[in-house]
PDB file of C-alpha atoms in Angstrom:
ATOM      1  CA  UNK T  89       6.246  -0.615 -15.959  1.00  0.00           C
ATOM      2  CA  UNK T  90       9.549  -1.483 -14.101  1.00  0.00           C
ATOM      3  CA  UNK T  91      11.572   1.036 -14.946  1.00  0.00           C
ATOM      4  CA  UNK T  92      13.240   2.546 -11.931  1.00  0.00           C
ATOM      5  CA  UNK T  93      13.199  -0.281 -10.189  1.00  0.00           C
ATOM      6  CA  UNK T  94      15.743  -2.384  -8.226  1.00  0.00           C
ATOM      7  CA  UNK T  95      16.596  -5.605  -9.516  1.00  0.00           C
ATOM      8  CA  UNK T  96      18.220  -7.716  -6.535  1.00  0.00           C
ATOM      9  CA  UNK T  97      21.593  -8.940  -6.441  1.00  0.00           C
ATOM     10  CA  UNK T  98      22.896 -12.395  -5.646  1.00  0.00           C
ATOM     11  CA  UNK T  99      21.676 -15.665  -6.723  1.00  0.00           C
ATOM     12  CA  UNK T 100      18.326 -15.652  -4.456  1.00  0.00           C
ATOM     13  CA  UNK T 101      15.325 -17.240  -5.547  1.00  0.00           C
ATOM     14  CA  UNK T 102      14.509 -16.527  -9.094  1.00  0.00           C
ATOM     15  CA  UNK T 103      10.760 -17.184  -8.397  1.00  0.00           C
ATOM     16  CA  UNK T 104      10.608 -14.915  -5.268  1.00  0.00           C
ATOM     17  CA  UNK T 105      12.665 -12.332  -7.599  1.00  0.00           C
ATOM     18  CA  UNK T 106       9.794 -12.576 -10.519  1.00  0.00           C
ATOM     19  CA  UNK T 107       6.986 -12.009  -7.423  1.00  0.00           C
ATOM     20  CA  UNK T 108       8.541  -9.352  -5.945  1.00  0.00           C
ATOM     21  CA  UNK T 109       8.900  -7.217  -9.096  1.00  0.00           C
ATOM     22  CA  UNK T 110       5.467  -7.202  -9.909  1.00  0.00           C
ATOM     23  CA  UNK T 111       3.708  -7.025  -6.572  1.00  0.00           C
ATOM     24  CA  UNK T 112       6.166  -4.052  -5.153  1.00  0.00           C
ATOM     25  CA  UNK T 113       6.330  -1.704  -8.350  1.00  0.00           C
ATOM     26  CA  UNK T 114       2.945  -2.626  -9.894  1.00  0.00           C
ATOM     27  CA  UNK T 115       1.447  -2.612  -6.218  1.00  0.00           C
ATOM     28  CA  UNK T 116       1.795   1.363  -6.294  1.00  0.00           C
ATOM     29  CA  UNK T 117       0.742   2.377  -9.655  1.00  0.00           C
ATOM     30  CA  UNK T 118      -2.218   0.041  -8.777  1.00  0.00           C
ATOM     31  CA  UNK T 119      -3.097   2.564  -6.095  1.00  0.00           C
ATOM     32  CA  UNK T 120      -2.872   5.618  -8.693  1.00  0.00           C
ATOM     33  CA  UNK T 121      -4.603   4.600 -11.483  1.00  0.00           C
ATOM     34  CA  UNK T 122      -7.624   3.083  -8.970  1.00  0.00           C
ATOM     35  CA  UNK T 123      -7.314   6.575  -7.127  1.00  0.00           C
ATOM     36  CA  UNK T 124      -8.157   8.290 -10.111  1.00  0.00           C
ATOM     37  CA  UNK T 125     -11.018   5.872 -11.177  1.00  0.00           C
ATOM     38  CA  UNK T 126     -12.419   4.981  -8.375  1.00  0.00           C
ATOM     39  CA  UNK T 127     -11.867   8.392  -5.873  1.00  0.00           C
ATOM     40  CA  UNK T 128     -14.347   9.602  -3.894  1.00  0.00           C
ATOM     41  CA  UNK T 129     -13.844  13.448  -3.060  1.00  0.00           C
ATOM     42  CA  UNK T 130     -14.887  15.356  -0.391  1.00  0.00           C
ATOM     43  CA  UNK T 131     -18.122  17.241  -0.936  1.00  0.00           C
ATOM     44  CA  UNK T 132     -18.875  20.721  -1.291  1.00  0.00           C
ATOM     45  CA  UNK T 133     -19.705  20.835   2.713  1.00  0.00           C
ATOM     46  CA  UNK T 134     -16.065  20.267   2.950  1.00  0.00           C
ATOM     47  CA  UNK T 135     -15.882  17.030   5.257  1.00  0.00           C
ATOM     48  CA  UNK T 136     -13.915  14.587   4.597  1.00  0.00           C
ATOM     49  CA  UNK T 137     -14.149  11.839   1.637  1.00  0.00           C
ATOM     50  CA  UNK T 138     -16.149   8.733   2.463  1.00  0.00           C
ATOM     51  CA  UNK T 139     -14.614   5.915   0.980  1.00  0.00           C
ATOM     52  CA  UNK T 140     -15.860   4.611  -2.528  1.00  0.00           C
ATOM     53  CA  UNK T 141     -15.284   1.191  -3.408  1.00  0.00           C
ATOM     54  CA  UNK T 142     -14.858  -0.595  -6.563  1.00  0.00           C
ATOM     55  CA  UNK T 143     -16.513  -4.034  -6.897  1.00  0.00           C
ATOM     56  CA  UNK T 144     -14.733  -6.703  -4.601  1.00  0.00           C
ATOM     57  CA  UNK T 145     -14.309 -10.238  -6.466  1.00  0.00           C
ATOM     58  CA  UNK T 146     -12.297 -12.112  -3.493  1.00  0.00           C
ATOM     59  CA  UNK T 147     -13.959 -14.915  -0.980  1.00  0.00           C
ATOM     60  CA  UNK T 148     -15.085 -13.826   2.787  1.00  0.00           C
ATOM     61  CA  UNK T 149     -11.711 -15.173   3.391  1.00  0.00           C
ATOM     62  CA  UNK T 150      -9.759 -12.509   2.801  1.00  0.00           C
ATOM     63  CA  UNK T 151     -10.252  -8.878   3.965  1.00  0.00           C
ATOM     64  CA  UNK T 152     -11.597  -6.641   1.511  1.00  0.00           C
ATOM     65  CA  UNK T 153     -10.529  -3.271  -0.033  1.00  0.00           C
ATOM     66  CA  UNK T 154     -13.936  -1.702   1.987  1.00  0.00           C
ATOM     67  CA  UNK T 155     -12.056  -2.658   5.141  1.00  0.00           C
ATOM     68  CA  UNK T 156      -8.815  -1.880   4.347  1.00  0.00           C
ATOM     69  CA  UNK T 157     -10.431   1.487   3.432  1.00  0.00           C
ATOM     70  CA  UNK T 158     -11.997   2.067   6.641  1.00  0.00           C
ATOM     71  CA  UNK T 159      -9.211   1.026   8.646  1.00  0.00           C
ATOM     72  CA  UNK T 160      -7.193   3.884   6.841  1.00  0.00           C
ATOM     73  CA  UNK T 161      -9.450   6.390   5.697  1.00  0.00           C
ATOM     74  CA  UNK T 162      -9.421   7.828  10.014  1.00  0.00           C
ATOM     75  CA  UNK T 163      -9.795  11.267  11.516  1.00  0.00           C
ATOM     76  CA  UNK T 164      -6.088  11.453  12.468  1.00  0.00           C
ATOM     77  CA  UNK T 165      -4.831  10.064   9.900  1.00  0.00           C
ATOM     78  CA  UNK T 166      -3.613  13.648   8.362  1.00  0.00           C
ATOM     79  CA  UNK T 167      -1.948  14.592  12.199  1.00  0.00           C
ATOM     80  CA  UNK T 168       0.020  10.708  11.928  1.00  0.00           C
ATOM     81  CA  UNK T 169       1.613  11.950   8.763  1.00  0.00           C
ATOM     82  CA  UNK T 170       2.578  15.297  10.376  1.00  0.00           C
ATOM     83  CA  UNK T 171       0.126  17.721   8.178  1.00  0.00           C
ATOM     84  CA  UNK T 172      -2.632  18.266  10.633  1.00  0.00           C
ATOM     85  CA  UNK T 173      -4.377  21.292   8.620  1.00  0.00           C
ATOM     86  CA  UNK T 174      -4.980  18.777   5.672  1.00  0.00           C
ATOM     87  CA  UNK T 175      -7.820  16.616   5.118  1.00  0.00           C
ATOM     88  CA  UNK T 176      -8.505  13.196   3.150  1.00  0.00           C
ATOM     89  CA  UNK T 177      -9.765  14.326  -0.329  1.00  0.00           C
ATOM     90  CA  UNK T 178     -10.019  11.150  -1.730  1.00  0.00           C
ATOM     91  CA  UNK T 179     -10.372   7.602  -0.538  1.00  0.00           C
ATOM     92  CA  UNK T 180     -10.914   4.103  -2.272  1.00  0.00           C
ATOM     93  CA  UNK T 181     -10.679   0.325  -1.567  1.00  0.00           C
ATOM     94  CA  UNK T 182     -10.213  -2.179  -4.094  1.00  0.00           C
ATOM     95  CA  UNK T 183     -10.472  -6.208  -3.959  1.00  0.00           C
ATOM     96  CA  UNK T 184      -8.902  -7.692  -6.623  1.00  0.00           C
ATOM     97  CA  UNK T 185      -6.607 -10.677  -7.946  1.00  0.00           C
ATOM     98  CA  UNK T 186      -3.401 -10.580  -9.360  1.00  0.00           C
ATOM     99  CA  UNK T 187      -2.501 -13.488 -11.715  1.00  0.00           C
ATOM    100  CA  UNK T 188       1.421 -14.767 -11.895  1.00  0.00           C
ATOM    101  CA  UNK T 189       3.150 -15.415 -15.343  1.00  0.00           C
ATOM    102  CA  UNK T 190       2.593 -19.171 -14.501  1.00  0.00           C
ATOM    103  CA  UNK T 191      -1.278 -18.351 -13.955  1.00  0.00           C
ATOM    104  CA  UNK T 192      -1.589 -19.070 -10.154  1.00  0.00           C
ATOM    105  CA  UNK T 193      -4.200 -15.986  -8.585  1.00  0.00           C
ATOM    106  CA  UNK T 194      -3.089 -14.364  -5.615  1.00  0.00           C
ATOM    107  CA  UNK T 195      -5.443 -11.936  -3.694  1.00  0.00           C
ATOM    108  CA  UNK T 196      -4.353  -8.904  -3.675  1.00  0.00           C
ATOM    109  CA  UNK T 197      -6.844  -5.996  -1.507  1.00  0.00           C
ATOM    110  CA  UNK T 198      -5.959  -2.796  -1.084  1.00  0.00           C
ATOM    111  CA  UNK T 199      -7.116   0.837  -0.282  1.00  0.00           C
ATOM    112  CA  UNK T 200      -5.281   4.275  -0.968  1.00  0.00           C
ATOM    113  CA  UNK T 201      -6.310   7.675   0.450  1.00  0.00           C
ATOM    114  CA  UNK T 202      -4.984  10.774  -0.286  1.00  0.00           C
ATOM    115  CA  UNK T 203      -4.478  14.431   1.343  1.00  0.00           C
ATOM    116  CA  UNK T 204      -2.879  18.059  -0.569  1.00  0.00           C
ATOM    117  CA  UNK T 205       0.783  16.669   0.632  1.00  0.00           C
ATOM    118  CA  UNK T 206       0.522  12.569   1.066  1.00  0.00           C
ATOM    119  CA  UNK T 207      -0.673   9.571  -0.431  1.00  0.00           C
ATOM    120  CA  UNK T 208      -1.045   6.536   1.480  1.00  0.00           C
ATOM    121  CA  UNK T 209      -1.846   2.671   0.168  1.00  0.00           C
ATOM    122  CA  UNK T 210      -2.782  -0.188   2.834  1.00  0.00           C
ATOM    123  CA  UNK T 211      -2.780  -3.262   0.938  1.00  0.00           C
ATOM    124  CA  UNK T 212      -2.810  -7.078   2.188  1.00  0.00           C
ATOM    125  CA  UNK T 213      -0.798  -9.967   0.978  1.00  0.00           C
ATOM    126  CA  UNK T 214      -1.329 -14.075   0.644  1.00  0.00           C
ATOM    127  CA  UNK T 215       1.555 -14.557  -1.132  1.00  0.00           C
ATOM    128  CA  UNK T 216       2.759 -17.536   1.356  1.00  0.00           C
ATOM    129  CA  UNK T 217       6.288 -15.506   1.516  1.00  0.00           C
ATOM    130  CA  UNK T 218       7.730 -14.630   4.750  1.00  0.00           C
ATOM    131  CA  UNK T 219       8.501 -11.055   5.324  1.00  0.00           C
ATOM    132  CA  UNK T 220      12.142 -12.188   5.997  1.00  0.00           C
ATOM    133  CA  UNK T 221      12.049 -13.515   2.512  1.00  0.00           C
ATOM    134  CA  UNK T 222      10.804 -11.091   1.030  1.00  0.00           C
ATOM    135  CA  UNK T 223      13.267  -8.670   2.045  1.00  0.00           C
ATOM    136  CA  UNK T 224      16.090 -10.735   1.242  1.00  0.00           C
ATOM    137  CA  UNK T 225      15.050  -9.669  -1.925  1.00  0.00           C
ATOM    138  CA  UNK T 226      15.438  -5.822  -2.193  1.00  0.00           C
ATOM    139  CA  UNK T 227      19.210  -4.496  -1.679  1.00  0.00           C
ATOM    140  CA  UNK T 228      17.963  -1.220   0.833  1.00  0.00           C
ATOM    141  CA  UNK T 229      15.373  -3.174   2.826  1.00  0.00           C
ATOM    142  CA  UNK T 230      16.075  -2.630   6.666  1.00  0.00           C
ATOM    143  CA  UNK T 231      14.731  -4.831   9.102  1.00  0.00           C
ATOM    144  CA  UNK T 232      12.552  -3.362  12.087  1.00  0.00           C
ATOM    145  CA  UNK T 233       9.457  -4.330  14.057  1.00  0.00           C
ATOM    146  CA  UNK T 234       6.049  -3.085  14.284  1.00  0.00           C
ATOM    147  CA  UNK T 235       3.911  -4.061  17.132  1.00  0.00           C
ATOM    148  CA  UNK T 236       6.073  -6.434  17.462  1.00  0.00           C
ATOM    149  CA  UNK T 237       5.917  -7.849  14.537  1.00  0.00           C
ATOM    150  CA  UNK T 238       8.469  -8.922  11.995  1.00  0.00           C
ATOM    151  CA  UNK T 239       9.146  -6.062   9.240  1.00  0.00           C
ATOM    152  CA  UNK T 240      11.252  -4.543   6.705  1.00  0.00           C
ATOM    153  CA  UNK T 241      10.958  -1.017   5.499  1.00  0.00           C
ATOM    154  CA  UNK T 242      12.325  -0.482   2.045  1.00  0.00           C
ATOM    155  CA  UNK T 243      11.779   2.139  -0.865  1.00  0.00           C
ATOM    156  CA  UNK T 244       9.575   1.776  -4.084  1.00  0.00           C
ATOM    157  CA  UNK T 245       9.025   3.567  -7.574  1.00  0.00           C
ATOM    158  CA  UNK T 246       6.028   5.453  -7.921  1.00  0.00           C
ATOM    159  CA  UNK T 247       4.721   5.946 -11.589  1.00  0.00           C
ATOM    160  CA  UNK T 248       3.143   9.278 -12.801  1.00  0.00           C
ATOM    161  CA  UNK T 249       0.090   8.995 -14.661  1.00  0.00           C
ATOM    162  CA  UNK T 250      -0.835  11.974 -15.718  1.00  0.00           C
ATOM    163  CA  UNK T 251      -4.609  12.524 -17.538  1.00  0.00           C
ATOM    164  CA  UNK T 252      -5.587  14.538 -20.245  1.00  0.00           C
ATOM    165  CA  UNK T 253      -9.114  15.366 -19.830  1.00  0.00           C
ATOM    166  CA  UNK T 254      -9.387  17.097 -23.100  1.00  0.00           C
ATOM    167  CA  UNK T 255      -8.183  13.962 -25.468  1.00  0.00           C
ATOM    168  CA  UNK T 256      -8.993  11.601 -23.109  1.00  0.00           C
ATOM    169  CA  UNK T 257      -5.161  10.218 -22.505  1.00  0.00           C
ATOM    170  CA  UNK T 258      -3.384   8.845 -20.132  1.00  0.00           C
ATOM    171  CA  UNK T 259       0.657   9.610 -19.831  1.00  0.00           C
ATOM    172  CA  UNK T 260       3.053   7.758 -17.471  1.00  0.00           C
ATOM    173  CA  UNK T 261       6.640   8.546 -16.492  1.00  0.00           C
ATOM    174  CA  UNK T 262       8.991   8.398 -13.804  1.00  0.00           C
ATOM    175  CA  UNK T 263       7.117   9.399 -10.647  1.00  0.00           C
ATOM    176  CA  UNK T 264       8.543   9.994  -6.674  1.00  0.00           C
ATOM    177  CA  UNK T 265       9.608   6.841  -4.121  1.00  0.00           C
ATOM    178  CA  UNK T 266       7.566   5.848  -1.882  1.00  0.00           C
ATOM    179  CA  UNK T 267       8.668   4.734   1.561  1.00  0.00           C
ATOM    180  CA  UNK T 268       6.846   1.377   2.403  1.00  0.00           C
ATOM    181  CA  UNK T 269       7.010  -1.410   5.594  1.00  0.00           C
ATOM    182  CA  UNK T 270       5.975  -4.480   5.124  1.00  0.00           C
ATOM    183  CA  UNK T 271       4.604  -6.198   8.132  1.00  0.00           C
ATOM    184  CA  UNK T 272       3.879  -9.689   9.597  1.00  0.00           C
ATOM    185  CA  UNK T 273       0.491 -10.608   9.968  1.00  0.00           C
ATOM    186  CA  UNK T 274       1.810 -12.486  12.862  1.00  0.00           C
ATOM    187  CA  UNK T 275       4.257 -11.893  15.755  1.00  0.00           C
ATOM    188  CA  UNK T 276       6.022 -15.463  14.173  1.00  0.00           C
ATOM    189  CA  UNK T 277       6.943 -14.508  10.752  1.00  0.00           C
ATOM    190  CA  UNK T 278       5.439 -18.059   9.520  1.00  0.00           C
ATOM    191  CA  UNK T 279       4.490 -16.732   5.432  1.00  0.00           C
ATOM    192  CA  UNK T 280       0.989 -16.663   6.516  1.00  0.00           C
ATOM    193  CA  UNK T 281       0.041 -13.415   5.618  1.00  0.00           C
ATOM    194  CA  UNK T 282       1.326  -9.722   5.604  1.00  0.00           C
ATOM    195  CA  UNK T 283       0.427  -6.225   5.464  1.00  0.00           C
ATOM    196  CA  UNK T 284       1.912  -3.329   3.590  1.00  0.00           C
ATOM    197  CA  UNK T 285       1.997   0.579   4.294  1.00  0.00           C
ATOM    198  CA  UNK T 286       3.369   2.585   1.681  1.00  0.00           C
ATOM    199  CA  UNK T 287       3.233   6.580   1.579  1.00  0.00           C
ATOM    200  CA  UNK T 288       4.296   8.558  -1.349  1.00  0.00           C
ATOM    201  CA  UNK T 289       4.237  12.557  -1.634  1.00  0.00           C
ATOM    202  CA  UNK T 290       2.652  14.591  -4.445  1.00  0.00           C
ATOM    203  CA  UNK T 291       5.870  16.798  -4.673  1.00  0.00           C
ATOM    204  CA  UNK T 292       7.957  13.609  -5.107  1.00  0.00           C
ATOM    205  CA  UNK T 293       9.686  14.425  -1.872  1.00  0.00           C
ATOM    206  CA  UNK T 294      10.622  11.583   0.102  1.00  0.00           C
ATOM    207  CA  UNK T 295       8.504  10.639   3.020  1.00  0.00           C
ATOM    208  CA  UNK T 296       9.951  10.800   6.214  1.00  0.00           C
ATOM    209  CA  UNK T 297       9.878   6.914   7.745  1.00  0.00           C
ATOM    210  CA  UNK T 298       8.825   8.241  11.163  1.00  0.00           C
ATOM    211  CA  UNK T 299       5.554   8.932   9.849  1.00  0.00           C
ATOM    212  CA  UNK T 300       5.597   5.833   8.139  1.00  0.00           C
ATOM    213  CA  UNK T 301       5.980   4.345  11.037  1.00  0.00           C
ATOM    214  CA  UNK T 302       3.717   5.752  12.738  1.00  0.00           C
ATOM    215  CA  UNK T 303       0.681   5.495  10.370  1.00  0.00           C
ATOM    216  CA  UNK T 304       1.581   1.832  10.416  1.00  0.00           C
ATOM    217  CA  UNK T 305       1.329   1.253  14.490  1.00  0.00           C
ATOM    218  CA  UNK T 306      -1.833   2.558  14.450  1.00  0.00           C
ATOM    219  CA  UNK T 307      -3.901   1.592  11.404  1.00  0.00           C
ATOM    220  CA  UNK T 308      -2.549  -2.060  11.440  1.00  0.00           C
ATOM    221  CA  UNK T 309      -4.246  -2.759  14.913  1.00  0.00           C
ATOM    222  CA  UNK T 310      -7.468  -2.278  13.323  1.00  0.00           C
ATOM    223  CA  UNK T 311      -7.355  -4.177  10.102  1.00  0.00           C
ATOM    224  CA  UNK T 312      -9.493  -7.939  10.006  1.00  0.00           C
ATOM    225  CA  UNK T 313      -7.028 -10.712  10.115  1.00  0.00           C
ATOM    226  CA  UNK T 314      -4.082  -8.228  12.421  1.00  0.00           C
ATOM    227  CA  UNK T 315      -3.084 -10.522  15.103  1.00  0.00           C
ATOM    228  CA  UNK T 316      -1.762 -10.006  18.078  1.00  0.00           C
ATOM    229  CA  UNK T 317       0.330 -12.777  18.603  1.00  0.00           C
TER     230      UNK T 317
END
């Protein structure tokens, strides 16, 4: 599942380096594969997809995938990404937990809509790692801000999956990069808390960071738990 990716240099924290490899590259093909199960498409009237939601199995605590959803799945979300002809076909949320080799559960929500050109995954982290941290541990992360917030903006393997609907199979390979920015949930980049942005086109093109960006400044703002300080 880790093929492609970039394993980071220097001594670091062998822990962090263990997290990071899962959460970043598994993190996207997450978003596929739930895109394909759990999609909801736009109906024949031709409006936009509501959001369809798998089952959510985190506490109150934490936001959920449905919320994540709704915070991304907007009107002008297509114009942000500069394709303002397109729609959202499909959109989906997902509340899950992801479970470390040494068995401690981290939550791990997240929602990813898609349009003809784009992809786009919102997910939320409670990882207890700084974003600082965490981007001490990829070799092209470059530090920025959002909102004011701490962030680093860095590049990710996609994977293909690719479904037979004849025999029933699923195929995986080597997919596109997606552009991501991981944000502070907080102006003080204390570890409590962080949002992610990643975009990814279907042509495997890479996305241009200004619309990154820019999808980021505004759907953050709306997303339970954003502070503004």
């Amino acid at each position: 599942m880790t093929e492609g990716s970039s394993a980071p240099e220097g001594g670091g924290r062998p822990v962090l380096q263990a997290v990071a490899a899962v959460v970043l590259v598994v993190g996207v093909m997450g978003g596929l594969w739930a895109q394909h199960k759990f999609a909801a498409h736009k109906d024949a009237s031709g409006r936009p997809a509501a959001c369809s939601n798998s089952e959510n199995h985190l506490p109150a605590r934490y936001v959920s995938g449905a919320r994540l959803c709704t915070a991304l799945n907007r009107s002008d979300l297509p114009a942000l990404l500069g394709t303002p002809k397109e729609e959202i076909e499909t959109a989906n949320g997902s509340g899950e937990w992801i479970t470390l080799a040494g068995g401690t559960k981290i939550a791990a929500p997240e929602a990813t809509v898609s349009l003809e050109t784009y992809s786009v995954k919102l997910s939320a982290s409670y990882d207890d790692i700084s974003v600082a941290e965490t981007g001490e541990l990829m070799s092209d992360a470059r530090k920025t801000t959002v909102l004011g917030h701490p962030a680093v903006v860095y590049s990710s393997p996609t994977i293909s999956i690719k479904f037979n609907l004849g025999g029933g199979k699923a195929h995986t390979g080597p997919g596109g990069t997606a552009r991501c920015v991981l944000v502070s949930k907080h102006r003080k980049d204390d570890g409590d808390g962080s949002f992610e942005v990643a975009v990814w086109r279907q042509d495997d093109v890479p996305p241009d960071d200004t619309a990154l960006l820019r999808v980021a400044e505004q759907v953050l703002q709306t997303v339970p738990g954003w502070s503004a300080h």
